[in-house]
Amino acid sequence: MDSLVSGIWNSPTWKQADTLEITHFRPEGTNHRPKTAVRLLYDQAGIFGIFRAKDRYVRSIHAEYLSPVHKDSCVEFFVKPKQDQGYFNFEFNCNGALLCSYIIDPTRTPEGFRDFVKLSEEDAKQIKIYHPKNRSYPLL
């Protein structure tokens, strides 16, 4: 499926996927709630996702790997591969910047999470990101 997946929302491959509307937001966020939808597909090669956001107030400053994209307008994707262990947190902005960590202990501290590991640049090279500027990740 990897060769069939593009960054085009209405492509034949993406039309196969159900569309989910984002309705859950972080409580410490603002009241600004842009209309955002996501589609997910998977196969033996991996997970494929596409987001579509309609927002007239877009902030997208960060463009480097592991930069704090949560300070920009961004989308986040969480996946927990094993029930009794941690989870992955993927954060993307419309520049294609990625912040990704494996969260071991999600307890909040002033520095972030109590225990986490940032995804290495080598591992991040396995992730392709298509975004409005028509570049694909990695930006490393």
PDB file of C-alpha atoms in Angstrom:
ATOM      1  CA  MET A   1       0.000   0.000   0.000  1.00  0.00           C
ATOM      2  CA  ASP A   2       2.961   2.342   0.629  1.00  0.00           C
ATOM      3  CA  SER A   3       3.297   3.115  -3.086  1.00  0.00           C
ATOM      4  CA  LEU A   4      -0.441   3.881  -3.294  1.00  0.00           C
ATOM      5  CA  VAL A   5      -0.546   6.315  -0.378  1.00  0.00           C
ATOM      6  CA  SER A   6      -0.204   9.998  -1.224  1.00  0.00           C
ATOM      7  CA  GLY A   7      -0.832  13.266   0.527  1.00  0.00           C
ATOM      8  CA  ILE A   8      -4.044  13.806  -1.461  1.00  0.00           C
ATOM      9  CA  TRP A   9      -7.171  13.592   0.724  1.00  0.00           C
ATOM     10  CA  ASN A  10      -9.537  12.480  -2.051  1.00  0.00           C
ATOM     11  CA  SER A  11      -7.219  10.000  -3.767  1.00  0.00           C
ATOM     12  CA  PRO A  12      -8.698   6.538  -4.487  1.00  0.00           C
ATOM     13  CA  THR A  13      -6.638   4.947  -1.704  1.00  0.00           C
ATOM     14  CA  TRP A  14      -7.734   7.460   0.961  1.00  0.00           C
ATOM     15  CA  LYS A  15     -11.384   7.284  -0.106  1.00  0.00           C
ATOM     16  CA  GLN A  16     -11.347   3.663   1.149  1.00  0.00           C
ATOM     17  CA  ALA A  17     -10.781   4.838   4.722  1.00  0.00           C
ATOM     18  CA  ASP A  18     -13.428   6.002   7.173  1.00  0.00           C
ATOM     19  CA  THR A  19     -13.223   9.681   8.101  1.00  0.00           C
ATOM     20  CA  LEU A  20     -13.057  10.582  11.780  1.00  0.00           C
ATOM     21  CA  GLU A  21     -13.676  14.100  13.045  1.00  0.00           C
ATOM     22  CA  ILE A  22     -11.379  15.309  15.811  1.00  0.00           C
ATOM     23  CA  THR A  23     -13.598  16.083  18.813  1.00  0.00           C
ATOM     24  CA  HIS A  24     -11.240  15.706  21.797  1.00  0.00           C
ATOM     25  CA  PHE A  25      -8.890  18.511  22.740  1.00  0.00           C
ATOM     26  CA  ARG A  26      -6.348  19.070  25.495  1.00  0.00           C
ATOM     27  CA  PRO A  27      -8.012  20.821  28.467  1.00  0.00           C
ATOM     28  CA  GLU A  28      -5.188  23.351  28.788  1.00  0.00           C
ATOM     29  CA  GLY A  29      -5.635  24.390  25.126  1.00  0.00           C
ATOM     30  CA  THR A  30      -7.577  27.369  23.871  1.00  0.00           C
ATOM     31  CA  ASN A  31     -11.239  27.491  22.892  1.00  0.00           C
ATOM     32  CA  HIS A  32     -10.202  27.702  19.231  1.00  0.00           C
ATOM     33  CA  ARG A  33     -11.363  24.426  17.679  1.00  0.00           C
ATOM     34  CA  PRO A  34     -10.670  24.234  13.928  1.00  0.00           C
ATOM     35  CA  LYS A  35     -12.582  21.584  12.011  1.00  0.00           C
ATOM     36  CA  THR A  36     -10.123  18.696  11.702  1.00  0.00           C
ATOM     37  CA  ALA A  37     -10.576  15.226  10.256  1.00  0.00           C
ATOM     38  CA  VAL A  38      -8.332  12.181   9.943  1.00  0.00           C
ATOM     39  CA  ARG A  39      -8.216   8.990   7.922  1.00  0.00           C
ATOM     40  CA  LEU A  40      -6.105   5.963   8.872  1.00  0.00           C
ATOM     41  CA  LEU A  41      -5.084   2.877   6.924  1.00  0.00           C
ATOM     42  CA  TYR A  42      -2.678   0.079   7.732  1.00  0.00           C
ATOM     43  CA  ASP A  43      -1.067  -2.988   6.250  1.00  0.00           C
ATOM     44  CA  GLN A  44       1.942  -5.175   7.037  1.00  0.00           C
ATOM     45  CA  ALA A  45       4.265  -2.305   6.076  1.00  0.00           C
ATOM     46  CA  GLY A  46       2.900   0.181   8.590  1.00  0.00           C
ATOM     47  CA  ILE A  47       0.296   2.743   9.587  1.00  0.00           C
ATOM     48  CA  PHE A  48      -0.756   5.481   7.179  1.00  0.00           C
ATOM     49  CA  GLY A  49      -2.586   8.610   8.259  1.00  0.00           C
ATOM     50  CA  ILE A  50      -3.815  11.806   6.696  1.00  0.00           C
ATOM     51  CA  PHE A  51      -5.196  14.882   8.459  1.00  0.00           C
ATOM     52  CA  ARG A  52      -7.250  17.724   7.011  1.00  0.00           C
ATOM     53  CA  ALA A  53      -7.725  20.911   8.995  1.00  0.00           C
ATOM     54  CA  LYS A  54      -9.781  23.958   8.099  1.00  0.00           C
ATOM     55  CA  ASP A  55      -8.428  26.926   9.981  1.00  0.00           C
ATOM     56  CA  ARG A  56      -7.781  30.544   9.094  1.00  0.00           C
ATOM     57  CA  TYR A  57      -5.404  31.056  12.025  1.00  0.00           C
ATOM     58  CA  VAL A  58      -2.434  28.804  11.273  1.00  0.00           C
ATOM     59  CA  ARG A  59       0.873  29.155  13.077  1.00  0.00           C
ATOM     60  CA  SER A  60       3.723  27.097  11.642  1.00  0.00           C
ATOM     61  CA  ILE A  61       7.148  28.307  12.751  1.00  0.00           C
ATOM     62  CA  HIS A  62       9.056  25.104  13.445  1.00  0.00           C
ATOM     63  CA  ALA A  63      10.565  23.085  10.584  1.00  0.00           C
ATOM     64  CA  GLU A  64      13.205  20.850  12.179  1.00  0.00           C
ATOM     65  CA  TYR A  65      12.967  17.310  13.523  1.00  0.00           C
ATOM     66  CA  LEU A  66      12.196  17.206  17.270  1.00  0.00           C
ATOM     67  CA  SER A  67      11.371  20.919  17.347  1.00  0.00           C
ATOM     68  CA  PRO A  68       8.478  21.927  19.646  1.00  0.00           C
ATOM     69  CA  VAL A  69       5.679  21.688  17.072  1.00  0.00           C
ATOM     70  CA  HIS A  70       3.121  21.665  19.906  1.00  0.00           C
ATOM     71  CA  LYS A  71       3.741  25.434  20.048  1.00  0.00           C
ATOM     72  CA  ASP A  72       2.487  25.662  16.447  1.00  0.00           C
ATOM     73  CA  SER A  73      -0.849  24.667  14.993  1.00  0.00           C
ATOM     74  CA  CYS A  74      -0.384  20.910  14.977  1.00  0.00           C
ATOM     75  CA  VAL A  75      -2.040  17.532  14.987  1.00  0.00           C
ATOM     76  CA  GLU A  76      -1.114  14.651  17.263  1.00  0.00           C
ATOM     77  CA  PHE A  77      -1.451  10.903  16.897  1.00  0.00           C
ATOM     78  CA  PHE A  78      -1.080   8.459  19.793  1.00  0.00           C
ATOM     79  CA  VAL A  79      -0.612   4.719  19.421  1.00  0.00           C
ATOM     80  CA  LYS A  80      -0.107   2.107  22.122  1.00  0.00           C
ATOM     81  CA  PRO A  81       1.331  -1.060  20.505  1.00  0.00           C
ATOM     82  CA  LYS A  82       1.126  -3.194  23.659  1.00  0.00           C
ATOM     83  CA  GLN A  83      -1.563  -2.930  26.309  1.00  0.00           C
ATOM     84  CA  ASP A  84       0.723  -3.076  29.358  1.00  0.00           C
ATOM     85  CA  GLN A  85       3.452  -0.723  28.115  1.00  0.00           C
ATOM     86  CA  GLY A  86       3.908   2.894  27.019  1.00  0.00           C
ATOM     87  CA  TYR A  87       2.711   4.669  23.890  1.00  0.00           C
ATOM     88  CA  PHE A  88       4.066   6.637  20.938  1.00  0.00           C
ATOM     89  CA  ASN A  89       3.230  10.321  20.579  1.00  0.00           C
ATOM     90  CA  PHE A  90       3.559  11.747  17.049  1.00  0.00           C
ATOM     91  CA  GLU A  91       3.102  15.512  16.595  1.00  0.00           C
ATOM     92  CA  PHE A  92       3.115  17.194  13.155  1.00  0.00           C
ATOM     93  CA  ASN A  93       2.730  20.763  11.934  1.00  0.00           C
ATOM     94  CA  CYS A  94       1.962  21.890   8.378  1.00  0.00           C
ATOM     95  CA  ASN A  95       5.671  22.515   7.690  1.00  0.00           C
ATOM     96  CA  GLY A  96       6.161  18.759   7.965  1.00  0.00           C
ATOM     97  CA  ALA A  97       8.067  19.054  11.235  1.00  0.00           C
ATOM     98  CA  LEU A  98       7.786  16.025  13.502  1.00  0.00           C
ATOM     99  CA  LEU A  99       8.147  15.602  17.235  1.00  0.00           C
ATOM    100  CA  CYS A 100       7.939  11.959  18.259  1.00  0.00           C
ATOM    101  CA  SER A 101       8.535  10.257  21.590  1.00  0.00           C
ATOM    102  CA  TYR A 102       7.856   6.928  23.232  1.00  0.00           C
ATOM    103  CA  ILE A 103       6.128   7.821  26.501  1.00  0.00           C
ATOM    104  CA  ILE A 104       6.974   5.368  29.283  1.00  0.00           C
ATOM    105  CA  ASP A 105       5.490   7.304  32.226  1.00  0.00           C
ATOM    106  CA  PRO A 106       3.010  10.046  31.205  1.00  0.00           C
ATOM    107  CA  THR A 107       3.097  11.778  34.599  1.00  0.00           C
ATOM    108  CA  ARG A 108       3.615  15.489  33.872  1.00  0.00           C
ATOM    109  CA  THR A 109       6.645  17.291  35.273  1.00  0.00           C
ATOM    110  CA  PRO A 110       7.913  20.852  34.655  1.00  0.00           C
ATOM    111  CA  GLU A 111      10.261  19.381  32.014  1.00  0.00           C
ATOM    112  CA  GLY A 112       7.543  17.338  30.258  1.00  0.00           C
ATOM    113  CA  PHE A 113       6.845  13.669  30.918  1.00  0.00           C
ATOM    114  CA  ARG A 114       8.411  11.792  33.827  1.00  0.00           C
ATOM    115  CA  ASP A 115       9.923   9.119  31.550  1.00  0.00           C
ATOM    116  CA  PHE A 116      10.127   9.156  27.749  1.00  0.00           C
ATOM    117  CA  VAL A 117      12.515   8.470  24.877  1.00  0.00           C
ATOM    118  CA  LYS A 118      12.663  10.665  21.778  1.00  0.00           C
ATOM    119  CA  LEU A 119      12.566   8.806  18.474  1.00  0.00           C
ATOM    120  CA  SER A 120      16.051   8.771  16.956  1.00  0.00           C
ATOM    121  CA  GLU A 121      16.769  10.533  13.676  1.00  0.00           C
ATOM    122  CA  GLU A 122      17.544   7.135  12.144  1.00  0.00           C
ATOM    123  CA  ASP A 123      14.111   5.787  13.119  1.00  0.00           C
ATOM    124  CA  ALA A 124      12.428   9.011  11.999  1.00  0.00           C
ATOM    125  CA  LYS A 125      13.778   8.461   8.486  1.00  0.00           C
ATOM    126  CA  GLN A 126      11.252   5.618   8.165  1.00  0.00           C
ATOM    127  CA  ILE A 127       8.389   8.122   8.437  1.00  0.00           C
ATOM    128  CA  LYS A 128       7.145   9.895   5.313  1.00  0.00           C
ATOM    129  CA  ILE A 129       5.256  13.116   5.759  1.00  0.00           C
ATOM    130  CA  TYR A 130       3.394  14.883   2.967  1.00  0.00           C
ATOM    131  CA  HIS A 131       2.249  18.392   3.703  1.00  0.00           C
ATOM    132  CA  PRO A 132       1.001  21.556   1.992  1.00  0.00           C
ATOM    133  CA  LYS A 133       4.439  22.617   0.794  1.00  0.00           C
ATOM    134  CA  ASN A 134       4.678  19.343  -1.194  1.00  0.00           C
ATOM    135  CA  ARG A 135       7.863  18.154   0.449  1.00  0.00           C
ATOM    136  CA  SER A 136       8.204  14.735   1.934  1.00  0.00           C
ATOM    137  CA  TYR A 137       9.951  13.893   5.169  1.00  0.00           C
ATOM    138  CA  PRO A 138      12.613  13.391   6.325  1.00  0.00           C
ATOM    139  CA  LEU A 139      13.884  16.934   6.632  1.00  0.00           C
ATOM    140  CA  LEU A 140      17.018  15.606   8.337  1.00  0.00           C
TER     141      LEU A 140
END
